[in-house]
Short mmCIF file of C-alpha atoms and ligand atoms in Angstrom, two decimals:
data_model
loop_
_atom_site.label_atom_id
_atom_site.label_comp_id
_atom_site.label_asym_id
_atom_site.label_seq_id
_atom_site.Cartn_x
_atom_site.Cartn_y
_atom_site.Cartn_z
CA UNK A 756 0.00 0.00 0.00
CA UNK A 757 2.82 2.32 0.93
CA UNK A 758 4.28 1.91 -2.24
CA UNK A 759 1.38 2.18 -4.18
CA UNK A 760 0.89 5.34 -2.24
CA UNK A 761 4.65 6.56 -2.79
CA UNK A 762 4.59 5.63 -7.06
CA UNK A 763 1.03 7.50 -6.96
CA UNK A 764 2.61 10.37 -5.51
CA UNK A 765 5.54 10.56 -8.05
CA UNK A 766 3.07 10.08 -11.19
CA UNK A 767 1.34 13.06 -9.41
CA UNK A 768 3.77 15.22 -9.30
CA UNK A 769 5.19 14.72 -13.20
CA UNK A 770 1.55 14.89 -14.19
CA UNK A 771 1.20 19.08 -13.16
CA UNK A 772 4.47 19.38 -14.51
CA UNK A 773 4.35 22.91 -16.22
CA UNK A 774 0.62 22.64 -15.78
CA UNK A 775 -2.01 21.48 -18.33
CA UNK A 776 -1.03 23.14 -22.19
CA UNK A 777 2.54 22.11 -21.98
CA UNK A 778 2.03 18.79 -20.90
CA UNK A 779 -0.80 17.98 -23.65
CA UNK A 780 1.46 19.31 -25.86
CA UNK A 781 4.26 16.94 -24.92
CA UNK A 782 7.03 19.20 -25.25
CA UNK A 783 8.31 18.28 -21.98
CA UNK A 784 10.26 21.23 -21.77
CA UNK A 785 9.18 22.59 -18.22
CA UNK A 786 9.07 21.02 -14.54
CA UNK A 787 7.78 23.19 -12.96
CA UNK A 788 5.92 22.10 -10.01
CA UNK A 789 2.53 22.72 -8.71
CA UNK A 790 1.92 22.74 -4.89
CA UNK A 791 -1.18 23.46 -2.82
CA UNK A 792 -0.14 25.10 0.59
CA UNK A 793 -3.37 25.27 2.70
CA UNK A 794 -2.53 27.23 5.99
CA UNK A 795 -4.35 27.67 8.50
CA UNK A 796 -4.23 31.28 8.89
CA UNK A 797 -2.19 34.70 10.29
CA UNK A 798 -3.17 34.53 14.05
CA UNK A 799 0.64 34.53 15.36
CA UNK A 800 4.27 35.97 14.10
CA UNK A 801 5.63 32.95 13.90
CA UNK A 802 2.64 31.80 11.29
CA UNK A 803 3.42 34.83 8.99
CA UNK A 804 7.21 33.60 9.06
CA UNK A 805 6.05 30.05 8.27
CA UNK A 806 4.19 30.88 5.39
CA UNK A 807 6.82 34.20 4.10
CA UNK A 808 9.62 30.76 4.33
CA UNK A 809 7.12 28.84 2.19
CA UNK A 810 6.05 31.28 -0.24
CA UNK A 811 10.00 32.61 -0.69
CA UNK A 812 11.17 28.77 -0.85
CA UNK A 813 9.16 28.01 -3.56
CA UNK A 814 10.00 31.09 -5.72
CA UNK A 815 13.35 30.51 -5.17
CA UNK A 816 13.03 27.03 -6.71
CA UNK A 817 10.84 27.73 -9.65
CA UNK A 818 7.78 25.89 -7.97
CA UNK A 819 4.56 26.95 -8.78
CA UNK A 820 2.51 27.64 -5.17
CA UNK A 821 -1.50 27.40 -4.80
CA UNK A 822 -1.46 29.12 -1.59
CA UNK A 823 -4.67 29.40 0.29
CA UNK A 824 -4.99 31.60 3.71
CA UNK A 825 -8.14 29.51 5.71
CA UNK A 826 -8.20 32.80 8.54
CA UNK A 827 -7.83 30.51 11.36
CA UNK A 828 -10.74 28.30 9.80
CA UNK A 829 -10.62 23.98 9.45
CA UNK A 830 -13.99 24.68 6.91
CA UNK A 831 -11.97 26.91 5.21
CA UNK A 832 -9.08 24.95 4.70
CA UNK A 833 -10.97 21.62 4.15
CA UNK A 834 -12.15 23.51 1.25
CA UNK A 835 -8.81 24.53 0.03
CA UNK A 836 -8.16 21.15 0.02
CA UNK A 837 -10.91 19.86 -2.08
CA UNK A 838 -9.74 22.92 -4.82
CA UNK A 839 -6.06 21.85 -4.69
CA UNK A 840 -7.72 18.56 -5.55
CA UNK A 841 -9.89 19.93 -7.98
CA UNK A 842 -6.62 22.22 -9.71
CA UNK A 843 -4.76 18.45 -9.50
CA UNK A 844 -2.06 19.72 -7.98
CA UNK A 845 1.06 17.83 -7.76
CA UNK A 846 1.59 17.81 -3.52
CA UNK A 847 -0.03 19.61 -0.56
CA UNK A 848 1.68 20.92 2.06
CA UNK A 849 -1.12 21.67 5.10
CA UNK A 850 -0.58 23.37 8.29
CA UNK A 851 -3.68 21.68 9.92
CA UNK A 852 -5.23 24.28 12.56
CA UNK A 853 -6.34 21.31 14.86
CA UNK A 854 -5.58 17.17 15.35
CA UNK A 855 -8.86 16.19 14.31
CA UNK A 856 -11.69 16.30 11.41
CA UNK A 857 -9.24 15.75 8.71
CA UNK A 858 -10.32 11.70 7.64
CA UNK A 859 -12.73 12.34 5.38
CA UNK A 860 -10.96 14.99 2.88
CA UNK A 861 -7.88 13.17 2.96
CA UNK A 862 -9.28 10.11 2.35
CA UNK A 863 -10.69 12.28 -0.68
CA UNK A 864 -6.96 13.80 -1.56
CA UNK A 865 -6.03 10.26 -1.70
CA UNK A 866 -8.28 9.23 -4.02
CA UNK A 867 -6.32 11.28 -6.76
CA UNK A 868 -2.92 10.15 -5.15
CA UNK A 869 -1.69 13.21 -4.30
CA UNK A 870 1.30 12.98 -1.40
CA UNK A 871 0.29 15.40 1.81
CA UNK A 872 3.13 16.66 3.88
CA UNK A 873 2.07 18.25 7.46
CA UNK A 874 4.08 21.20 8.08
CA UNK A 875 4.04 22.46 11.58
CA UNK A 876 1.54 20.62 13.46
CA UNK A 877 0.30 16.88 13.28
CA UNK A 878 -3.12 15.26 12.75
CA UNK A 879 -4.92 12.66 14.46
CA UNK A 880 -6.26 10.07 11.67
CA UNK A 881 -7.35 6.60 11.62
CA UNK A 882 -5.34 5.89 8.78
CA UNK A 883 -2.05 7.46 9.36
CA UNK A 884 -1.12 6.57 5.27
CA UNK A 885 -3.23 9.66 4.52
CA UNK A 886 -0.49 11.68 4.67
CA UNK A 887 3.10 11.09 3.75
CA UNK A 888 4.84 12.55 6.31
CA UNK A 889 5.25 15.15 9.18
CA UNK A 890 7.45 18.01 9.53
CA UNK A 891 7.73 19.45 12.64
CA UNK A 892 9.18 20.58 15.68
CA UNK A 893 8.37 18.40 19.20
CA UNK A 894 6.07 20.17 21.15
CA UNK A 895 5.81 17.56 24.14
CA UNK A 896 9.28 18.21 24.64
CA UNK A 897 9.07 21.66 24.04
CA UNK A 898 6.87 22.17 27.17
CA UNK A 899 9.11 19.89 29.21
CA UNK A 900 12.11 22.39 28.26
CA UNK A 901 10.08 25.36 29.46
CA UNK A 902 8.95 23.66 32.56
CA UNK A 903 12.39 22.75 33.34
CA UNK A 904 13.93 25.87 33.04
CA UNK A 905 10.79 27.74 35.28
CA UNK A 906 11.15 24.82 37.70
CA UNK A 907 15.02 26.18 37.75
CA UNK A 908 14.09 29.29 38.46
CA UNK A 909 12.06 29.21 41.07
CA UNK A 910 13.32 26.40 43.21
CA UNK A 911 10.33 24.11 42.62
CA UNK A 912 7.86 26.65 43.93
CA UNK A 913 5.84 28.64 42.34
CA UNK A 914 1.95 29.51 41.56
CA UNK A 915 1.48 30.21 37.77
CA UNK A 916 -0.78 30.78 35.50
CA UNK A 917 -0.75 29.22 31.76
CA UNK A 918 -1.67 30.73 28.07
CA UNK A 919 -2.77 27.76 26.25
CA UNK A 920 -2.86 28.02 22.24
CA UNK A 921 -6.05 27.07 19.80
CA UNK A 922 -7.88 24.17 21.54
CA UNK A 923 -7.74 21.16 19.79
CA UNK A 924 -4.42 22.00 18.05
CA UNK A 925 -1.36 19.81 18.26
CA UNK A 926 1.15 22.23 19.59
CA UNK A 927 -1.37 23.51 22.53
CA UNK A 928 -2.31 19.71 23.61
CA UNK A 929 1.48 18.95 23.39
CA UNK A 930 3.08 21.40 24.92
CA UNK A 931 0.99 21.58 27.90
CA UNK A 932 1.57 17.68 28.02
CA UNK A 933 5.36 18.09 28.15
CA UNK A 934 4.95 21.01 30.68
CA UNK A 935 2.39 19.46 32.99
CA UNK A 936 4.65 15.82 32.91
CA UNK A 937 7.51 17.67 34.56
CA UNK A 938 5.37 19.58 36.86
CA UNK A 939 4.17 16.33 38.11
CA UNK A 940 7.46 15.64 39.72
CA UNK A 941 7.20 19.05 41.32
CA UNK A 942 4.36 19.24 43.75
CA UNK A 943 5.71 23.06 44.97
CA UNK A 944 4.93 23.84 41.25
CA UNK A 945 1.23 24.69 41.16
CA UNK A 946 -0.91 26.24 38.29
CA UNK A 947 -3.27 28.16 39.73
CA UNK A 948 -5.35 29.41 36.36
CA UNK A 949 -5.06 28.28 33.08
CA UNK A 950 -6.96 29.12 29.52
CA UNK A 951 -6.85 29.35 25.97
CA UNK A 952 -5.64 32.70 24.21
CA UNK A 953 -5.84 30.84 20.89
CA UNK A 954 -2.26 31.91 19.67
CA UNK A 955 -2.59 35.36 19.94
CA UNK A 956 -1.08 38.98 21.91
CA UNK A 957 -4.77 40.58 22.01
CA UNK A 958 -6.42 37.40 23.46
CA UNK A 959 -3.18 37.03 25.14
CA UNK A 960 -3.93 40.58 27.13
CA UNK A 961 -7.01 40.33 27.85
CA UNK A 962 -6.78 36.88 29.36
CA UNK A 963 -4.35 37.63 31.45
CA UNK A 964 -5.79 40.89 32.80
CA UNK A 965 -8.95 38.36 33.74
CA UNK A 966 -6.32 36.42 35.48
CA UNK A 967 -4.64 39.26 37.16
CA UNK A 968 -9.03 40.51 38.01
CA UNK A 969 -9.39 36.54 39.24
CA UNK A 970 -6.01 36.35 41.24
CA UNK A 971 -4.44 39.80 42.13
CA UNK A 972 -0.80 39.62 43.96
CA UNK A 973 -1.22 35.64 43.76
CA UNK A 974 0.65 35.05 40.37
CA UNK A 975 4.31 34.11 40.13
CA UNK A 976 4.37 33.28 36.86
CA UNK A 977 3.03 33.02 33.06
CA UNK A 978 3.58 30.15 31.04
CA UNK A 979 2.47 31.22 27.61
CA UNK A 980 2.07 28.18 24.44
CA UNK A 981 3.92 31.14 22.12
CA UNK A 982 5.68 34.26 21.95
CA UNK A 983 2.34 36.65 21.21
CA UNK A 984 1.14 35.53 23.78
CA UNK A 985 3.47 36.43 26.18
CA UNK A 986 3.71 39.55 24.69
CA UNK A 987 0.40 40.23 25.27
CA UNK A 988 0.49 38.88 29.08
CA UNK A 989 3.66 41.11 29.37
CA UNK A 990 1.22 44.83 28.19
CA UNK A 991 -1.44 43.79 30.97
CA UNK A 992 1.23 42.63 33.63
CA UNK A 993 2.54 46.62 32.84
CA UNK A 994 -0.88 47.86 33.06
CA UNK A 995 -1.31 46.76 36.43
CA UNK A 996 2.07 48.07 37.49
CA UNK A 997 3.48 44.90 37.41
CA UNK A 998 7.08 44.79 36.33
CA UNK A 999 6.98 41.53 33.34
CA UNK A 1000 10.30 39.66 33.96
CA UNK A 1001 11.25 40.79 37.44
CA UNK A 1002 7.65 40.58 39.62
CA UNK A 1003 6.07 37.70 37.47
CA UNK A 1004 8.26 35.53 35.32
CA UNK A 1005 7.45 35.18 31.74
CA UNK A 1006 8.46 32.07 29.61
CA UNK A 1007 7.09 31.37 26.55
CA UNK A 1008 7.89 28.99 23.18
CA UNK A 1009 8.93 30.23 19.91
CA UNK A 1010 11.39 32.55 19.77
CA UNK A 1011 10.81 35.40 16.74
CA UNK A 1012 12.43 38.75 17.29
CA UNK A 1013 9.95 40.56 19.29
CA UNK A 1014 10.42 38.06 21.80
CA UNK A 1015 14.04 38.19 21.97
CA UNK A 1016 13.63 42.31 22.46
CA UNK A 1017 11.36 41.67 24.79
CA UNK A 1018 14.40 39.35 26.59
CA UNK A 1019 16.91 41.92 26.02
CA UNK A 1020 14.52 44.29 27.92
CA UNK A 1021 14.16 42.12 30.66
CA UNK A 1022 10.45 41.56 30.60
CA UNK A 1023 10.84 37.92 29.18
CA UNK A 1024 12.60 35.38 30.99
CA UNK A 1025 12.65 32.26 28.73
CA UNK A 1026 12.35 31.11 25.52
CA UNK A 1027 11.70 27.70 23.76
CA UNK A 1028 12.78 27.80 20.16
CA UNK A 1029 9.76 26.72 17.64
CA UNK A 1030 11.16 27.85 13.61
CA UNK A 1031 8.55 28.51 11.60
CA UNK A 1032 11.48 28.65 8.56
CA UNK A 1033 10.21 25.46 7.33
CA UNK A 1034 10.08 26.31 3.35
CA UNK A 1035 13.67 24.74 2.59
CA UNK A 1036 12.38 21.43 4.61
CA UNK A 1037 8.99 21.38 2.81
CA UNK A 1038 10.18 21.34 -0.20
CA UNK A 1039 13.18 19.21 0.30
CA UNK A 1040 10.71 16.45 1.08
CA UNK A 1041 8.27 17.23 -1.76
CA UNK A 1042 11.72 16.92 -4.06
CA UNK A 1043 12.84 13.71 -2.42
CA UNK A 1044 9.22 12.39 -3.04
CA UNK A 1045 9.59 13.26 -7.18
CA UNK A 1046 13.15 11.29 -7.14
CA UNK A 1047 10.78 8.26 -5.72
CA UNK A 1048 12.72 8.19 -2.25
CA UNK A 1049 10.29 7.38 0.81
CA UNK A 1050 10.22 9.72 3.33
CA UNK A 1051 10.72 8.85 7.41
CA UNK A 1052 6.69 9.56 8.84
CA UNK A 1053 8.00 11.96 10.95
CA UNK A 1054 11.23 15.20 10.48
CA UNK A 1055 11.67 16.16 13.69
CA UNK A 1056 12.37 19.78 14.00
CA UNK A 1057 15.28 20.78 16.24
CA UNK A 1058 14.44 23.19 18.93
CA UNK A 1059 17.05 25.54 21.36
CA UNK A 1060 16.37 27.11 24.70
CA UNK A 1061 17.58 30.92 24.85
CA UNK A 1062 17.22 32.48 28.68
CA UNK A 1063 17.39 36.25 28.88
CA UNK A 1064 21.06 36.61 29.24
CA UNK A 1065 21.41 35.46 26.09
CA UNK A 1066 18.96 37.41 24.16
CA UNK A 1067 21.03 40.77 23.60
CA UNK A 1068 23.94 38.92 20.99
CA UNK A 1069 21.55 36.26 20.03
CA UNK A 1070 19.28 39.33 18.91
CA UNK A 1071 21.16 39.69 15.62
CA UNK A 1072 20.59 36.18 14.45
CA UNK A 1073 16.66 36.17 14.43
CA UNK A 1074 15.26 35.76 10.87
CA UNK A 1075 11.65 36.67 11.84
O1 GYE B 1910 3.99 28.08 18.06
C1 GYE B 1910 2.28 29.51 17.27
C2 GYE B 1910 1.45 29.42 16.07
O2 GYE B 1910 1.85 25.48 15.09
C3 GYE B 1910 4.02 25.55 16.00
O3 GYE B 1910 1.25 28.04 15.89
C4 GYE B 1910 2.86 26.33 15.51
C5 GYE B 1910 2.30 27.33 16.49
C6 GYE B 1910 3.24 28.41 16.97
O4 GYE B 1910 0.37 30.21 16.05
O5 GYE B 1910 2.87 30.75 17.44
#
């Protein structure tokens, strides 16, 4: 099956080869290759890096990219989906907004043998041959690293209160996973509030000011699932005369350049690297697919930890 699935996927990628004229006319002349990306939206920094790496990547290889912005919708990119079928596009690359729903349209994408990699964030499916393979970073152990480090920092006590990302999304269930696991071992280490802020600084604000409303003087400490978020949790720790960094400690995952200023500053204690610069990957794979190579299920993304001292001449170095 496997390989049935893998010589589909080649024949579907030489088939949009320089797209419908040139083919029927045989002159065999251009490869150009036609990818769906169906993202999920713009709700973070990091997502608008992801999909600036994608977009650039593919220029920069002479692919042809069907890109399709869903604005933080599954409907909407289930429907991008069914058009990249429709447009018979050689590969999809999808940055599935949460785990599950996706069975049906895949099983649909499959019916035309067209490879799907995941970029950023997994999928829960019956069937895991529905998509080719998964490119990403590991968020389980992405919340272990943050809870490690706060654990550090505080001796093993310490009342906090989490931003969690989208609900249902891989990276939110994972990294509170990985974050919760080590705070297991820790039973000084309490979280006292927790709640989504779906990814973003505005939600990110105004959920923690409910928390600071719900818990005033109480709160130690913000773990936020990304960097907008703690961004925003840093503007309404300010606005109640909090000092971000120094009063409450901030750590959050990611790592894009407003959150290493906001390091530098001292308002942000720790960061968990998440790069969204996953173009070159993506279409590594997708090239590695055309040559008929099978791909490893998962590509693990590799991930640093960056603690404030280190912000200022790491500063430099941050693409996005
Ligand atoms: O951490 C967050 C974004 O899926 C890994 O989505 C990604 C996450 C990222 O909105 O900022």
């Amino acid at each position: 099956m496997r390989l049935h699935l893998i010589g589909g996927a080649l024949l579907a990628l030489v088939a949009s080869c320089g797209g419908g004229e040139t083919a029927e006319q045989g002159t065999g002349s251009s490869k150009t290759m036609v990818v769906g990306f169906a993202q999920l939206g713009a709700e973070s920094n990091w997502r608008t890096a992801e999909t600036r790496s994608v977009q650039d990547e593919a220029q920069r290889r002479g692919v042809e990219l069907k890109f399709a912005d869903a604005q933080g919708q599954q409907e909407n990119q289930i429907r991008a989906l069914k058009g990249f079928v429709g447009m018979n596009v050689g590969a999809i690359l999808l940055a599935p907004k949460t785990e599950t729903g996706w069975d049906n349209v895949l099983a649909d994408v499959r019916k035309k043998n067209i490879p799907v990699v995941l970029l950023d964030r997994g999928v829960k499916v019956a069937d895991e041959s529905l998509y080719t393979t998964l490119i990403a970073s590991d968020f389980v152990e992405e919340g272990r690293k943050a809870a490690t480090w706060l654990v550090g920092a505080t001796g093993g006590k310490c009342r906090l209160v989490e931003l969690q990302g989208t609900v249902g999304s891989a990276p939110a269930i994972d990294r509170q996973k990985g974050f919760l696991e080590v705070l297991a071992q820790h039973p000084g280490m309490e979280v006292i509030l927790s709640q989504t802020a779906e990814f973003g600084l505005a939600k990110g604000k105004e959920v923690m000011e409910a928390f600071l409303k719900a818990k005033p003087k109480e709160i130690q400490a913000v773990y936020a699932h990304n960097d907008d978020m703690a961004l925003g949790a840093i503007q309404a720790l300010e606005a109640a005369g909090l000092k971000p960094g120094v009063d409450v400690l901030v750590v959050s995952i990611d790592g894009g350049k407003p959150a290493f200023e906001a390091m530098a500053a001292g308002k942000l204690n720790c960061v968990v690297e998440c790069s969204p610069l996953l173009g070159p990957l993506a279409f590594d794979a997708l090239e590695r697919l055309q040559r008929g190579e099978t791909l490893p299920k998962r590509i693990v993304v590799e991930d640093r930890v960056f603690t404030a001292a280190e912000a200022a001449a790491e500063l430099p170095n941050r693409k996005y």
